[in-house]
Amino acid sequence: MIIRYTSRGIAQRNAKSIPSQLGNQIRFASTTEVPKTTGPTDPATSVRTLVEQVDRSSILASKFYPSHLQKHFLAIRAFNAEVARVPELVDNELMARIRVTWWRDAVQGAFNGKTPRHPTMIALSEAIHDPNVQKYGGLVEDHFVAMCEARESDLSAPTTPPTLEEIESYAEKTSSRLFYLSLNLLGVSKTVIDQVFSHLGKARGLTQLLNSVPFHAGVIRTTIPTPPDAQTQEGVKPKPRSGPAKPRQRRIVLPREYLSKHNVVEEEVYRKGAEAKGLRDAVFDTATRANDYIISARSLLKDEFNGGKVPQALIGPLVEATTATTMLQELQKRDFDIFDTKLMTVASGKGWRLPWNMWKVGISGKL
């Protein structure tokens, strides 16, 4: 196992400053906001601005990384946000595919020393070619490519609900790959640690799916206007939006097996929301599946580390998993009513719950 340990107490020192800096908002991939400005020209500042707008949980988690790696962590998250928000910026599937292909080619070019002149890609290239990161193996190109391929396949999602296998495969190619890239940054290389964060990636993917149910069902929780003079960072002006973002097609995204098991009728969900027959049971089964992955991850950590307390080098990735555990806790408190508008408030970190949970994990080193 190769672990680059940070200076003693770095997570604790970072954690102490968190309460005054947290309490903002994250967006999940399916409900990603369109940035309100074109962003500054400085790559590092541009990346941070983008992540602050669309993925606030990553801003919170970045505080638990060594200071010299924080900008690289945010560059990775910015790349993920850029690819995830493609469907929000263009309505045409062909154009969306072209856009995702551009990002895949861009990251491959960055690994080959041919970085496009784009703020996110310039910042990501710095992470890729940082000697301090490369010394411990460096970032793995395949993780970025897999993320792009998963997002592209999602552009032509069928109208029928996905199977549990399809959902977990997607989570492995997106959420788990982000965890792997965090491990790459920290110089961590061991099979059992990969297994831990594969489990946590699936758990996070399942909870993100749960959070996106109202969006895909056509129940919009937030209004995200697009300023008339806004541009994407690729220089392409998005389609003006006077109201909230809408799904490409209305559908129920819970696992097909659970919907069938509890006789959930889609049209009834559209009309009755959480009161639709069997819906809470299907949500419960999905949440239980996510929690099972968290339990498995905890078990592996206890076997690998005495009592499950991870070394300082793993604090950052472990803190990232707190979004999943927080979402599951809040969902249970609300009797698995996935349409409860307070869920987004809590899970997004807008209040105190998510920042507090992150701080506790950062201090204890335990999930």
Coordinates of C-alpha atoms in Angstrom, one line a residue:
M1 CA 0.0 0.0 0.0
I2 CA 1.3 3.4 -0.9
I3 CA 0.0 6.2 1.2
R4 CA 1.3 9.7 1.2
Y5 CA 0.6 10.9 4.7
T6 CA -0.2 14.6 5.1
S7 CA 1.3 16.6 7.9
R8 CA 0.0 15.6 11.3
G9 CA -3.4 17.0 12.1
I10 CA -4.1 18.6 8.8
A11 CA -7.7 17.3 8.7
Q12 CA -8.3 18.6 12.2
R13 CA -6.9 22.1 11.4
N14 CA -9.0 22.2 8.2
A15 CA -12.1 20.9 10.0
K16 CA -11.9 23.7 12.6
S17 CA -12.5 26.3 9.9
I18 CA -15.4 24.5 8.3
P19 CA -18.4 25.7 10.3
S20 CA -17.8 29.3 9.2
Q21 CA -17.3 28.4 5.6
L22 CA -20.0 25.7 5.1
G23 CA -23.7 25.8 4.9
N24 CA -24.1 26.2 1.2
Q25 CA -25.6 24.0 -1.5
I26 CA -24.8 21.1 -3.7
R27 CA -26.4 20.0 -6.9
F28 CA -26.7 16.4 -8.0
A29 CA -25.9 15.5 -11.6
S30 CA -29.5 15.2 -12.7
T31 CA -30.4 18.7 -11.4
T32 CA -27.2 20.6 -12.1
E33 CA -27.5 24.4 -12.3
V34 CA -26.3 26.4 -15.2
P35 CA -23.6 28.8 -13.9
K36 CA -24.9 32.4 -13.7
T37 CA -21.7 33.9 -15.1
T38 CA -19.2 33.2 -17.7
G39 CA -16.5 32.9 -15.1
P40 CA -13.1 34.5 -14.7
T41 CA -10.2 33.8 -17.0
D42 CA -7.9 32.4 -14.3
P43 CA -8.3 28.6 -14.5
A44 CA -8.1 28.0 -10.7
T45 CA -10.6 30.7 -10.0
S46 CA -12.9 29.7 -12.8
V47 CA -12.9 26.1 -11.6
R48 CA -13.8 27.1 -8.1
T49 CA -16.6 29.4 -9.3
L50 CA -18.1 26.6 -11.3
V51 CA -17.9 24.1 -8.5
E52 CA -19.4 26.6 -6.0
Q53 CA -22.4 27.0 -8.3
V54 CA -23.1 23.4 -9.1
D55 CA -21.4 21.1 -6.5
R56 CA -21.1 22.8 -3.2
S57 CA -20.5 19.5 -1.3
S58 CA -17.1 19.3 -3.1
I59 CA -16.2 22.7 -1.9
L60 CA -16.9 21.5 1.6
A61 CA -15.0 18.3 1.1
S62 CA -12.0 20.1 -0.4
K63 CA -11.2 21.6 3.0
F64 CA -10.1 18.2 4.2
Y65 CA -7.5 17.7 1.5
P66 CA -3.9 19.0 1.8
S67 CA -3.8 22.6 0.7
H68 CA -1.5 21.9 -2.3
L69 CA -4.1 19.3 -3.6
Q70 CA -7.3 21.3 -3.1
K71 CA -7.1 23.0 -6.4
H72 CA -6.5 19.7 -8.2
F73 CA -9.5 18.1 -6.4
L74 CA -11.7 21.0 -7.5
A75 CA -10.4 20.7 -11.1
I76 CA -11.5 17.0 -11.2
R77 CA -14.9 18.0 -9.8
A78 CA -15.3 20.8 -12.3
F79 CA -14.6 18.4 -15.1
N80 CA -17.3 16.1 -13.7
A81 CA -19.7 19.1 -13.5
E82 CA -19.0 20.2 -17.0
V83 CA -19.9 16.8 -18.4
A84 CA -22.9 16.2 -16.1
R85 CA -24.5 19.5 -17.1
V86 CA -24.4 19.0 -20.8
P87 CA -28.1 17.9 -21.0
E88 CA -29.0 21.2 -19.1
L89 CA -27.3 23.3 -21.8
V90 CA -28.6 21.7 -25.0
D91 CA -31.9 20.0 -25.8
N92 CA -30.8 18.2 -28.9
E93 CA -29.4 14.7 -28.3
L94 CA -27.0 14.8 -31.2
M95 CA -25.5 18.1 -30.1
A96 CA -25.3 16.8 -26.5
R97 CA -23.4 13.8 -27.8
I98 CA -21.0 16.0 -29.7
R99 CA -20.4 18.0 -26.5
V100 CA -19.7 15.0 -24.4
T101 CA -17.3 13.7 -27.1
W102 CA -15.5 17.0 -27.0
W103 CA -14.9 16.6 -23.3
R104 CA -13.7 13.0 -23.7
D105 CA -11.3 14.1 -26.5
A106 CA -10.2 17.1 -24.4
V107 CA -9.2 15.0 -21.4
Q108 CA -7.4 12.5 -23.6
G109 CA -5.6 15.4 -25.2
A110 CA -4.6 16.8 -21.8
F111 CA -3.0 13.5 -20.9
N112 CA -1.0 13.6 -24.2
G113 CA 0.2 17.1 -23.6
K114 CA -2.4 18.7 -26.0
T115 CA -4.6 20.6 -23.6
P116 CA -7.4 22.7 -25.1
R117 CA -7.4 26.4 -24.1
H118 CA -10.3 26.0 -21.7
P119 CA -10.2 27.0 -18.0
T120 CA -11.4 23.7 -16.7
M121 CA -9.1 21.7 -18.9
I122 CA -6.1 23.9 -18.1
A123 CA -6.7 23.4 -14.4
L124 CA -7.2 19.7 -14.9
S125 CA -4.0 19.4 -16.9
E126 CA -2.1 21.0 -14.1
A127 CA -3.4 18.2 -11.8
I128 CA -2.5 15.5 -14.4
H129 CA 1.0 16.7 -14.8
D130 CA 1.8 17.8 -11.3
P131 CA 5.1 16.0 -10.4
N132 CA 4.0 15.6 -6.8
V133 CA 0.9 13.7 -8.0
Q134 CA 2.7 11.7 -10.7
K135 CA 5.3 10.6 -8.1
Y136 CA 2.7 8.4 -6.6
G137 CA 1.1 7.0 -9.8
G138 CA -0.8 10.0 -11.0
L139 CA -4.4 10.4 -12.2
V140 CA -5.7 7.5 -14.3
E141 CA -7.1 8.5 -17.7
D142 CA -9.5 5.6 -17.9
H143 CA -11.5 7.0 -15.0
F144 CA -12.3 10.2 -16.9
V145 CA -13.1 8.3 -20.1
A146 CA -15.5 6.0 -18.2
M147 CA -17.3 9.0 -16.7
C148 CA -17.8 10.5 -20.2
E149 CA -19.0 7.2 -21.6
A150 CA -21.5 6.8 -18.8
R151 CA -22.9 10.4 -19.3
E152 CA -23.1 9.8 -23.0
S153 CA -25.1 6.6 -22.6
D154 CA -27.5 8.4 -20.3
L155 CA -28.4 10.9 -23.0
S156 CA -30.6 8.3 -24.7
A157 CA -32.1 6.8 -21.6
P158 CA -35.2 4.7 -22.3
T159 CA -38.6 5.7 -20.9
T160 CA -38.8 2.5 -18.9
P161 CA -37.3 2.5 -15.3
P162 CA -33.7 1.3 -15.2
T163 CA -32.8 -2.0 -13.6
L164 CA -30.8 -2.1 -10.3
E165 CA -27.9 -3.6 -12.2
E166 CA -28.0 -0.7 -14.7
I167 CA -28.1 1.9 -11.9
E168 CA -25.2 0.4 -10.0
S169 CA -23.1 0.1 -13.2
Y170 CA -23.7 3.8 -13.8
A171 CA -22.8 4.7 -10.2
E172 CA -19.6 2.7 -10.5
K173 CA -18.6 4.6 -13.7
T174 CA -19.4 8.0 -12.2
S175 CA -19.5 8.3 -8.4
S176 CA -17.0 5.5 -7.8
R177 CA -14.6 6.8 -10.4
L178 CA -14.6 10.2 -8.7
F179 CA -13.6 8.4 -5.5
Y180 CA -10.8 6.6 -7.3
L181 CA -9.5 9.9 -8.7
S182 CA -9.4 11.3 -5.2
L183 CA -7.3 8.3 -4.1
N184 CA -5.0 8.9 -7.1
L185 CA -4.5 12.4 -5.9
L186 CA -3.6 11.3 -2.4
G187 CA -1.2 8.5 -3.6
V188 CA -3.3 5.7 -2.2
S189 CA -3.0 2.3 -3.9
K190 CA -4.5 -0.8 -2.4
T191 CA -7.2 -3.2 -3.6
V192 CA -9.1 -3.3 -0.4
I193 CA -9.3 0.6 -0.4
D194 CA -10.6 0.5 -3.9
Q195 CA -13.3 -1.9 -2.8
V196 CA -14.3 0.4 0.0
F197 CA -14.7 3.3 -2.2
S198 CA -16.4 1.3 -4.9
H199 CA -19.1 0.5 -2.3
L200 CA -19.3 4.1 -1.2
G201 CA -19.5 5.2 -4.8
K202 CA -22.5 2.9 -5.4
A203 CA -24.1 4.2 -2.2
R204 CA -23.6 7.8 -3.3
G205 CA -24.9 7.0 -6.7
L206 CA -28.1 5.4 -5.3
T207 CA -28.8 8.3 -3.0
Q208 CA -28.2 10.8 -5.8
L209 CA -30.7 8.8 -7.8
L210 CA -33.2 9.0 -5.0
N211 CA -32.7 12.7 -4.7
S212 CA -33.4 13.1 -8.5
V213 CA -36.7 11.2 -8.5
P214 CA -38.9 14.4 -8.2
F215 CA -36.9 16.1 -11.0
H216 CA -37.3 13.2 -13.4
A217 CA -41.0 12.8 -12.4
G218 CA -41.5 16.4 -13.5
V219 CA -41.8 17.9 -10.0
I220 CA -39.3 20.8 -10.0
R221 CA -38.1 21.9 -6.6
T222 CA -36.0 24.9 -7.7
T223 CA -36.1 27.6 -10.4
I224 CA -32.9 28.1 -12.2
P225 CA -33.0 31.0 -14.6
T226 CA -30.5 31.5 -17.3
P227 CA -29.3 35.1 -17.7
P228 CA -29.7 36.4 -21.3
D229 CA -26.0 37.1 -21.7
A230 CA -24.7 33.9 -20.1
Q231 CA -22.4 31.5 -21.9
T232 CA -21.0 28.1 -21.1
Q233 CA -17.2 28.0 -20.6
E234 CA -16.9 26.4 -24.0
G235 CA -18.1 29.7 -25.4
V236 CA -21.5 28.3 -26.6
K237 CA -24.5 30.3 -25.5
P238 CA -27.1 28.0 -23.8
K239 CA -30.7 28.0 -24.7
P240 CA -32.5 30.8 -22.7
R241 CA -34.5 29.5 -19.8
S242 CA -37.1 31.6 -18.1
G243 CA -38.2 28.8 -15.7
P244 CA -36.9 25.7 -14.0
A245 CA -34.8 23.0 -15.7
K246 CA -36.9 20.2 -17.0
P247 CA -36.1 16.5 -17.6
R248 CA -35.8 15.4 -21.2
Q249 CA -38.7 13.0 -20.6
R250 CA -40.8 12.3 -17.6
R251 CA -40.0 9.0 -16.0
I252 CA -39.6 7.1 -12.7
V253 CA -35.9 6.3 -12.2
L254 CA -36.2 3.9 -9.2
P255 CA -35.0 0.4 -9.8
R256 CA -37.5 -1.5 -12.0
E257 CA -37.4 -4.5 -9.7
Y258 CA -38.6 -2.5 -6.7
L259 CA -41.3 -0.7 -8.6
S260 CA -42.6 -4.1 -9.9
K261 CA -42.4 -5.7 -6.4
H262 CA -44.6 -3.0 -4.9
N263 CA -46.9 -2.5 -7.9
V264 CA -46.0 1.1 -8.3
V265 CA -48.0 2.8 -11.2
E266 CA -46.1 5.7 -12.9
E267 CA -49.1 7.8 -13.6
E268 CA -50.2 7.5 -10.0
V269 CA -46.8 8.8 -8.9
Y270 CA -47.2 11.8 -11.2
R271 CA -50.6 12.5 -9.7
K272 CA -50.2 11.6 -6.0
G273 CA -46.5 11.9 -5.4
A274 CA -45.3 10.2 -2.2
E275 CA -48.8 9.0 -1.6
A276 CA -48.8 6.8 -4.7
K277 CA -49.3 3.1 -3.8
G278 CA -46.1 1.3 -3.1
L279 CA -43.8 4.3 -3.8
R280 CA -42.5 4.7 -0.3
D281 CA -41.7 0.9 -0.2
A282 CA -39.8 1.2 -3.4
V283 CA -37.9 4.2 -2.0
F284 CA -37.2 2.2 1.2
D285 CA -35.8 -0.7 -0.8
T286 CA -33.5 1.6 -2.8
A287 CA -32.3 3.3 0.4
T288 CA -31.7 0.0 2.0
R289 CA -29.6 -1.1 -0.9
A290 CA -27.5 2.1 -0.6
N291 CA -27.2 1.5 3.2
D292 CA -26.0 -2.1 2.6
Y293 CA -23.1 -0.7 0.6
I294 CA -22.2 1.7 3.4
I295 CA -22.3 -1.2 5.9
S296 CA -20.0 -3.2 3.7
A297 CA -17.6 -0.3 3.4
R298 CA -17.5 0.1 7.2
S299 CA -16.8 -3.6 7.6
L300 CA -13.9 -3.5 5.3
L301 CA -12.5 -0.4 7.0
K302 CA -12.7 -2.1 10.4
D303 CA -10.8 -5.1 9.1
E304 CA -8.2 -2.9 7.4
F305 CA -7.7 -0.3 10.1
N306 CA -8.0 -0.9 13.9
G307 CA -11.5 0.2 14.8
G308 CA -12.2 1.5 11.4
K309 CA -10.3 4.8 11.9
V310 CA -8.6 5.7 8.7
P311 CA -5.2 7.4 8.3
Q312 CA -5.0 11.1 7.6
A313 CA -4.5 10.5 3.9
L314 CA -7.9 9.0 3.6
I315 CA -9.9 11.6 5.5
G316 CA -10.8 13.6 2.4
P317 CA -12.4 10.8 0.4
L318 CA -14.1 9.5 3.5
V319 CA -15.7 12.9 4.1
E320 CA -17.0 12.9 0.6
A321 CA -19.1 9.9 1.4
T322 CA -21.0 11.8 4.1
T323 CA -23.4 13.2 1.5
A324 CA -24.8 9.6 1.1
T325 CA -25.1 8.9 4.8
T326 CA -26.7 12.3 5.5
M327 CA -29.3 11.8 2.8
L328 CA -30.3 8.3 4.1
Q329 CA -30.6 9.6 7.6
E330 CA -32.9 12.5 6.5
L331 CA -34.9 10.2 4.2
Q332 CA -35.6 7.9 7.1
K333 CA -36.7 10.8 9.4
R334 CA -39.2 11.8 6.7
D335 CA -40.7 8.3 6.4
F336 CA -39.2 7.8 3.0
D337 CA -41.2 10.7 1.4
I338 CA -38.9 11.4 -1.5
F339 CA -41.0 14.4 -2.4
D340 CA -40.4 16.2 0.9
T341 CA -38.9 19.5 -0.1
K342 CA -36.9 19.7 3.1
L343 CA -34.8 16.8 1.9
M344 CA -33.0 18.9 -0.7
T345 CA -32.3 21.6 2.0
V346 CA -30.6 19.1 4.3
A347 CA -28.9 16.9 1.7
S348 CA -27.5 19.9 -0.1
G349 CA -25.8 21.3 2.9
K350 CA -27.9 24.4 2.9
G351 CA -28.5 24.1 6.6
W352 CA -26.1 22.8 9.3
R353 CA -26.6 19.0 9.1
L354 CA -24.3 18.1 6.2
P355 CA -21.4 20.4 7.3
W356 CA -21.7 19.1 10.8
N357 CA -21.6 15.4 9.7
M358 CA -18.6 16.2 7.5
W359 CA -16.8 17.8 10.4
K360 CA -17.5 14.8 12.6
V361 CA -16.1 12.3 10.1
G362 CA -13.1 14.6 9.5
I363 CA -12.3 14.7 13.2
S364 CA -13.0 11.0 14.1
G365 CA -11.7 9.4 10.9
K366 CA -14.6 7.1 11.0
L367 CA -17.6 6.9 8.7

